[in-house]
Amino acid sequence: SCFRLLCSLLLPALFLSGILCVCLVVLLWGIRLWIQRKKQLSSVGGDGKRPLLVAFFHPYCNAGGGGERVLWCAIRTLQKKYRNVTCVVYTGDRDATGEEIVEGAFRRFNIKLIHPVKFVFLEKRFLVEASLYPHFTLLGQSLGSVFLGWEALLKCVPDIYIDSMGYAFTIPLFKYLGGCRVGCYVHYPTISTDMLSVVRNQDTRFNNAAFITSSPLFSKFKLVYYYFFAFMYGLVGSCSDVVMVNSSWTLNHILSLWRAGACTSVVYPPCDVQTFLDIPLEVEKSTSEYSIVSVSQFRPEKDHPLQIRAFAKLLKERVGPQPSLKLILIGGCRNQQDEERVNNLKCLCEELGVSDDVVFRINIPFEELKRRLAEATIGLHTMWNEHFGIGVVECMAAGTVILAHNSGGPKLDIVVPHEGHVTGFLAEDEDSYAETMAYIFSLSPEKRLEIRENARRSVHRFSLQHFEDTLI
């Protein structure tokens, strides 16, 4: 009787599930056909010929960071190589016109596009803002990106879709509903095995709050959530036809999560090394002031507080009459959150008594960036597990002595010996950063020049030409 009861309940449930699955498949297939029809009606040009639409999903294309430099270089590379390609950028930067965005790319990165770009302005970018999801941020932003991707797909259906900003959950949408060939350029995995180990080991970091690390229950729950998210992330990422990653560090993580080795390649970001290499390299003249320059967007993971604390420690431990030091923080502010972060950093400077010695330069033009780097002695970078580090390469090419974090791209790809010679230095915490800065300043100008020359010789593998060849 129990078996009969179970069958009488189970069979209708299975039947109903089957019907619902069929309905869902029919619905999705109908949506795909409708989108394809929409594409055919809208894609013929004025001359009757159909250009190949290559669309880049980059909601913050006007932000001015390393990811944006990759975007504009990729577009210019396609424009140089293929005449029949029209490049489209999906962006949420509705506070600027297309002309202003292109002008900003030229002003910040010295990149001039060959042909016009079509901008598709998205209204729902707020759905991918981290501030909207105080808890379950990864999941919230990823689901938000699906809705933002749907808006993008309805406004323009491309032939080739490239996620150039790390919104992997949009890839199946464009592949299976949009009928597009899909690719992505991964700057940083949304989740990594390092993040899983941080939660597993109950380490407190900017993305793992103290109230979670102090509770075994919360830590276990977060670990389950992270493993579930990593599984989903692997699933959507494996839908890609072509995967490009920016460094060995990112490659290792993407291979372990997406398991798409056959279509995954390292494409180093295009660093404008030649422009910086054109800066004359000379032995430092005796000076009364040295500068330490940091180049990175004002985001939490860049760890600017570590730079300020290490600098304060360096100043505190100096003895006797010595040249004065200035820490110059150069970076982009994308939104009000970033601006608040800068204000908090200024408060930290006051608290540590170094306000007069720290200079903030926000959203500066390219020419000023070049001048600041040319004048600097040390280039400073503190992000833990920086995926690549365009700023690190630029500092080395400009002739600063680089001091970066002993992890990620700087450790594996950039600040590595060149022909057996030292190209820069790595550190991990406040003490080691302060000690290494003191050591660099203790070297003779001739010794520093030798390190700077080695660094310059090592950066040619990150040139724009190398990027263009590997991208194509």
PDB file of N, CA and C in Angstrom, residues 309-367:
ATOM      1  N   ARG A 309      50.240  53.090   5.600  1.00  0.00           N
ATOM      2  CA  ARG A 309      50.811  52.634   6.875  1.00  0.00           C
ATOM      3  C   ARG A 309      52.298  52.300   6.735  1.00  0.00           C
ATOM      4  N   ALA A 310      52.653  51.634   5.623  1.00  0.00           N
ATOM      5  CA  ALA A 310      54.067  51.294   5.389  1.00  0.00           C
ATOM      6  C   ALA A 310      54.903  52.559   5.204  1.00  0.00           C
ATOM      7  N   PHE A 311      54.336  53.552   4.519  1.00  0.00           N
ATOM      8  CA  PHE A 311      55.031  54.825   4.297  1.00  0.00           C
ATOM      9  C   PHE A 311      55.234  55.557   5.622  1.00  0.00           C
ATOM     10  N   ALA A 312      54.175  55.559   6.460  1.00  0.00           N
ATOM     11  CA  ALA A 312      54.270  56.212   7.780  1.00  0.00           C
ATOM     12  C   ALA A 312      55.350  55.532   8.625  1.00  0.00           C
ATOM     13  N   LYS A 313      55.414  54.210   8.554  1.00  0.00           N
ATOM     14  CA  LYS A 313      56.422  53.445   9.302  1.00  0.00           C
ATOM     15  C   LYS A 313      57.827  53.786   8.798  1.00  0.00           C
ATOM     16  N   LEU A 314      57.958  53.904   7.474  1.00  0.00           N
ATOM     17  CA  LEU A 314      59.249  54.264   6.868  1.00  0.00           C
ATOM     18  C   LEU A 314      59.720  55.632   7.380  1.00  0.00           C
ATOM     19  N   LEU A 315      58.807  56.607   7.389  1.00  0.00           N
ATOM     20  CA  LEU A 315      59.159  57.961   7.856  1.00  0.00           C
ATOM     21  C   LEU A 315      59.545  57.951   9.333  1.00  0.00           C
ATOM     22  N   LYS A 316      58.810  57.159  10.103  1.00  0.00           N
ATOM     23  CA  LYS A 316      59.025  57.104  11.551  1.00  0.00           C
ATOM     24  C   LYS A 316      60.397  56.525  11.901  1.00  0.00           C
ATOM     25  N   GLU A 317      60.850  55.566  11.071  1.00  0.00           N
ATOM     26  CA  GLU A 317      62.100  54.855  11.392  1.00  0.00           C
ATOM     27  C   GLU A 317      63.347  55.502  10.798  1.00  0.00           C
ATOM     28  N   ARG A 318      63.172  56.603  10.045  1.00  0.00           N
ATOM     29  CA  ARG A 318      64.341  57.270   9.469  1.00  0.00           C
ATOM     30  C   ARG A 318      65.061  58.076  10.553  1.00  0.00           C
ATOM     31  N   VAL A 319      66.378  58.062  10.515  1.00  0.00           N
ATOM     32  CA  VAL A 319      67.152  58.821  11.507  1.00  0.00           C
ATOM     33  C   VAL A 319      68.141  59.742  10.796  1.00  0.00           C
ATOM     34  N   GLY A 320      68.410  60.856  11.438  1.00  0.00           N
ATOM     35  CA  GLY A 320      69.401  61.801  10.896  1.00  0.00           C
ATOM     36  C   GLY A 320      68.833  62.610   9.746  1.00  0.00           C
ATOM     37  N   PRO A 321      69.587  63.587   9.277  1.00  0.00           N
ATOM     38  CA  PRO A 321      69.120  64.431   8.162  1.00  0.00           C
ATOM     39  C   PRO A 321      69.110  63.633   6.850  1.00  0.00           C
ATOM     40  N   GLN A 322      67.959  63.523   6.241  1.00  0.00           N
ATOM     41  CA  GLN A 322      67.826  62.786   4.983  1.00  0.00           C
ATOM     42  C   GLN A 322      66.883  63.538   4.051  1.00  0.00           C
ATOM     43  N   PRO A 323      66.945  63.260   2.718  1.00  0.00           N
ATOM     44  CA  PRO A 323      66.016  63.935   1.790  1.00  0.00           C
ATOM     45  C   PRO A 323      64.566  63.651   2.174  1.00  0.00           C
ATOM     46  N   SER A 324      63.685  64.620   1.940  1.00  0.00           N
ATOM     47  CA  SER A 324      62.265  64.407   2.281  1.00  0.00           C
ATOM     48  C   SER A 324      61.638  63.444   1.273  1.00  0.00           C
ATOM     49  N   LEU A 325      60.583  62.756   1.721  1.00  0.00           N
ATOM     50  CA  LEU A 325      59.896  61.769   0.880  1.00  0.00           C
ATOM     51  C   LEU A 325      58.442  62.171   0.673  1.00  0.00           C
ATOM     52  N   LYS A 326      57.938  61.892  -0.528  1.00  0.00           N
ATOM     53  CA  LYS A 326      56.523  62.128  -0.828  1.00  0.00           C
ATOM     54  C   LYS A 326      55.926  60.834  -1.383  1.00  0.00           C
ATOM     55  N   LEU A 327      54.726  60.468  -0.880  1.00  0.00           N
ATOM     56  CA  LEU A 327      53.983  59.348  -1.437  1.00  0.00           C
ATOM     57  C   LEU A 327      52.874  59.931  -2.308  1.00  0.00           C
ATOM     58  N   ILE A 328      52.889  59.592  -3.594  1.00  0.00           N
ATOM     59  CA  ILE A 328      51.895  60.138  -4.532  1.00  0.00           C
ATOM     60  C   ILE A 328      50.969  59.002  -4.974  1.00  0.00           C
ATOM     61  N   LEU A 329      49.692  59.105  -4.594  1.00  0.00           N
ATOM     62  CA  LEU A 329      48.699  58.076  -4.931  1.00  0.00           C
ATOM     63  C   LEU A 329      47.906  58.521  -6.161  1.00  0.00           C
ATOM     64  N   ILE A 330      48.140  57.845  -7.276  1.00  0.00           N
ATOM     65  CA  ILE A 330      47.477  58.174  -8.539  1.00  0.00           C
ATOM     66  C   ILE A 330      46.459  57.081  -8.841  1.00  0.00           C
ATOM     67  N   GLY A 331      45.229  57.485  -9.168  1.00  0.00           N
ATOM     68  CA  GLY A 331      44.227  56.455  -9.470  1.00  0.00           C
ATOM     69  C   GLY A 331      42.936  57.036  -9.998  1.00  0.00           C
ATOM     70  N   GLY A 332      42.058  56.137 -10.444  1.00  0.00           N
ATOM     71  CA  GLY A 332      40.761  56.545 -10.964  1.00  0.00           C
ATOM     72  C   GLY A 332      39.671  56.341  -9.926  1.00  0.00           C
ATOM     73  N   CYS A 333      38.706  57.256  -9.900  1.00  0.00           N
ATOM     74  CA  CYS A 333      37.506  57.114  -9.058  1.00  0.00           C
ATOM     75  C   CYS A 333      36.324  56.877  -9.984  1.00  0.00           C
ATOM     76  N   ARG A 334      35.629  55.753  -9.796  1.00  0.00           N
ATOM     77  CA  ARG A 334      34.522  55.414 -10.690  1.00  0.00           C
ATOM     78  C   ARG A 334      33.194  55.975 -10.207  1.00  0.00           C
ATOM     79  N   ASN A 335      33.048  56.109  -8.896  1.00  0.00           N
ATOM     80  CA  ASN A 335      31.734  56.462  -8.351  1.00  0.00           C
ATOM     81  C   ASN A 335      31.893  57.060  -6.946  1.00  0.00           C
ATOM     82  N   GLN A 336      30.759  57.315  -6.306  1.00  0.00           N
ATOM     83  CA  GLN A 336      30.759  57.948  -4.983  1.00  0.00           C
ATOM     84  C   GLN A 336      31.454  57.072  -3.933  1.00  0.00           C
ATOM     85  N   GLN A 337      31.312  55.755  -4.073  1.00  0.00           N
ATOM     86  CA  GLN A 337      31.977  54.833  -3.124  1.00  0.00           C
ATOM     87  C   GLN A 337      33.499  55.024  -3.163  1.00  0.00           C
ATOM     88  N   ASP A 338      34.028  55.131  -4.391  1.00  0.00           N
ATOM     89  CA  ASP A 338      35.475  55.336  -4.548  1.00  0.00           C
ATOM     90  C   ASP A 338      35.903  56.668  -3.939  1.00  0.00           C
ATOM     91  N   GLU A 339      35.068  57.693  -4.121  1.00  0.00           N
ATOM     92  CA  GLU A 339      35.392  59.014  -3.566  1.00  0.00           C
ATOM     93  C   GLU A 339      35.387  58.968  -2.036  1.00  0.00           C
ATOM     94  N   GLU A 340      34.438  58.242  -1.470  1.00  0.00           N
ATOM     95  CA  GLU A 340      34.393  58.076   0.001  1.00  0.00           C
ATOM     96  C   GLU A 340      35.640  57.344   0.485  1.00  0.00           C
ATOM     97  N   ARG A 341      36.082  56.377  -0.319  1.00  0.00           N
ATOM     98  CA  ARG A 341      37.297  55.615   0.015  1.00  0.00           C
ATOM     99  C   ARG A 341      38.502  56.548   0.078  1.00  0.00           C
ATOM    100  N   VAL A 342      38.580  57.469  -0.875  1.00  0.00           N
ATOM    101  CA  VAL A 342      39.681  58.446  -0.902  1.00  0.00           C
ATOM    102  C   VAL A 342      39.619  59.329   0.344  1.00  0.00           C
ATOM    103  N   ASN A 343      38.410  59.764   0.717  1.00  0.00           N
ATOM    104  CA  ASN A 343      38.262  60.581   1.933  1.00  0.00           C
ATOM    105  C   ASN A 343      38.700  59.814   3.178  1.00  0.00           C
ATOM    106  N   ASN A 344      38.387  58.516   3.227  1.00  0.00           N
ATOM    107  CA  ASN A 344      38.823  57.679   4.363  1.00  0.00           C
ATOM    108  C   ASN A 344      40.342  57.552   4.403  1.00  0.00           C
ATOM    109  N   LEU A 345      40.956  57.459   3.207  1.00  0.00           N
ATOM    110  CA  LEU A 345      42.422  57.373   3.130  1.00  0.00           C
ATOM    111  C   LEU A 345      43.058  58.674   3.623  1.00  0.00           C
ATOM    112  N   LYS A 346      42.418  59.796   3.291  1.00  0.00           N
ATOM    113  CA  LYS A 346      42.930  61.100   3.763  1.00  0.00           C
ATOM    114  C   LYS A 346      42.832  61.195   5.287  1.00  0.00           C
ATOM    115  N   CYS A 347      41.743  60.645   5.834  1.00  0.00           N
ATOM    116  CA  CYS A 347      41.595  60.604   7.301  1.00  0.00           C
ATOM    117  C   CYS A 347      42.682  59.740   7.933  1.00  0.00           C
ATOM    118  N   LEU A 348      43.009  58.607   7.282  1.00  0.00           N
ATOM    119  CA  LEU A 348      44.076  57.730   7.780  1.00  0.00           C
ATOM    120  C   LEU A 348      45.421  58.461   7.777  1.00  0.00           C
ATOM    121  N   CYS A 349      45.651  59.267   6.735  1.00  0.00           N
ATOM    122  CA  CYS A 349      46.897  60.062   6.658  1.00  0.00           C
ATOM    123  C   CYS A 349      46.991  61.035   7.833  1.00  0.00           C
ATOM    124  N   GLU A 350      45.860  61.665   8.143  1.00  0.00           N
ATOM    125  CA  GLU A 350      45.831  62.616   9.275  1.00  0.00           C
ATOM    126  C   GLU A 350      46.096  61.876  10.588  1.00  0.00           C
ATOM    127  N   GLU A 351      45.444  60.740  10.727  1.00  0.00           N
ATOM    128  CA  GLU A 351      45.586  59.924  11.941  1.00  0.00           C
ATOM    129  C   GLU A 351      47.052  59.513  12.169  1.00  0.00           C
ATOM    130  N   LEU A 352      47.747  59.182  11.078  1.00  0.00           N
ATOM    131  CA  LEU A 352      49.148  58.743  11.172  1.00  0.00           C
ATOM    132  C   LEU A 352      50.142  59.906  11.082  1.00  0.00           C
ATOM    133  N   GLY A 353      49.608  61.112  10.902  1.00  0.00           N
ATOM    134  CA  GLY A 353      50.467  62.299  10.871  1.00  0.00           C
ATOM    135  C   GLY A 353      51.300  62.449   9.615  1.00  0.00           C
ATOM    136  N   VAL A 354      50.786  61.923   8.474  1.00  0.00           N
ATOM    137  CA  VAL A 354      51.564  62.023   7.225  1.00  0.00           C
ATOM    138  C   VAL A 354      50.815  62.797   6.130  1.00  0.00           C
ATOM    139  N   SER A 355      49.794  63.564   6.513  1.00  0.00           N
ATOM    140  CA  SER A 355      48.982  64.290   5.522  1.00  0.00           C
ATOM    141  C   SER A 355      49.815  65.184   4.612  1.00  0.00           C
ATOM    142  N   ASP A 356      50.836  65.834   5.184  1.00  0.00           N
ATOM    143  CA  ASP A 356      51.655  66.749   4.389  1.00  0.00           C
ATOM    144  C   ASP A 356      52.581  66.019   3.422  1.00  0.00           C
ATOM    145  N   ASP A 357      52.754  64.711   3.637  1.00  0.00           N
ATOM    146  CA  ASP A 357      53.704  63.944   2.816  1.00  0.00           C
ATOM    147  C   ASP A 357      53.020  63.031   1.799  1.00  0.00           C
ATOM    148  N   VAL A 358      51.671  62.998   1.813  1.00  0.00           N
ATOM    149  CA  VAL A 358      50.928  62.144   0.876  1.00  0.00           C
ATOM    150  C   VAL A 358      50.093  63.017  -0.062  1.00  0.00           C
ATOM    151  N   VAL A 359      50.242  62.788  -1.359  1.00  0.00           N
ATOM    152  CA  VAL A 359      49.534  63.568  -2.385  1.00  0.00           C
ATOM    153  C   VAL A 359      48.565  62.648  -3.126  1.00  0.00           C
ATOM    154  N   PHE A 360      47.318  63.070  -3.260  1.00  0.00           N
ATOM    155  CA  PHE A 360      46.325  62.302  -4.017  1.00  0.00           C
ATOM    156  C   PHE A 360      46.115  62.966  -5.379  1.00  0.00           C
ATOM    157  N   ARG A 361      46.234  62.183  -6.453  1.00  0.00           N
ATOM    158  CA  ARG A 361      45.983  62.692  -7.802  1.00  0.00           C
ATOM    159  C   ARG A 361      44.971  61.748  -8.457  1.00  0.00           C
ATOM    160  N   ILE A 362      43.751  62.267  -8.684  1.00  0.00           N
ATOM    161  CA  ILE A 362      42.625  61.429  -9.123  1.00  0.00           C
ATOM    162  C   ILE A 362      42.228  61.754 -10.563  1.00  0.00           C
ATOM    163  N   ASN A 363      42.013  60.683 -11.357  1.00  0.00           N
ATOM    164  CA  ASN A 363      41.587  60.813 -12.773  1.00  0.00           C
ATOM    165  C   ASN A 363      42.454  61.803 -13.554  1.00  0.00           C
ATOM    166  N   ILE A 364      43.753  61.639 -13.454  1.00  0.00           N
ATOM    167  CA  ILE A 364      44.658  62.603 -14.095  1.00  0.00           C
ATOM    168  C   ILE A 364      44.872  62.270 -15.568  1.00  0.00           C
ATOM    169  N   PRO A 365      45.229  63.256 -16.394  1.00  0.00           N
ATOM    170  CA  PRO A 365      45.527  62.974 -17.795  1.00  0.00           C
ATOM    171  C   PRO A 365      46.825  62.168 -17.943  1.00  0.00           C
ATOM    172  N   PHE A 366      46.957  61.532 -19.101  1.00  0.00           N
ATOM    173  CA  PHE A 366      48.086  60.641 -19.368  1.00  0.00           C
ATOM    174  C   PHE A 366      49.434  61.358 -19.248  1.00  0.00           C
ATOM    175  N   GLU A 367      49.479  62.596 -19.711  1.00  0.00           N
ATOM    176  CA  GLU A 367      50.752  63.337 -19.692  1.00  0.00           C
ATOM    177  C   GLU A 367      51.251  63.549 -18.259  1.00  0.00           C
TER     178      GLU A 367
END
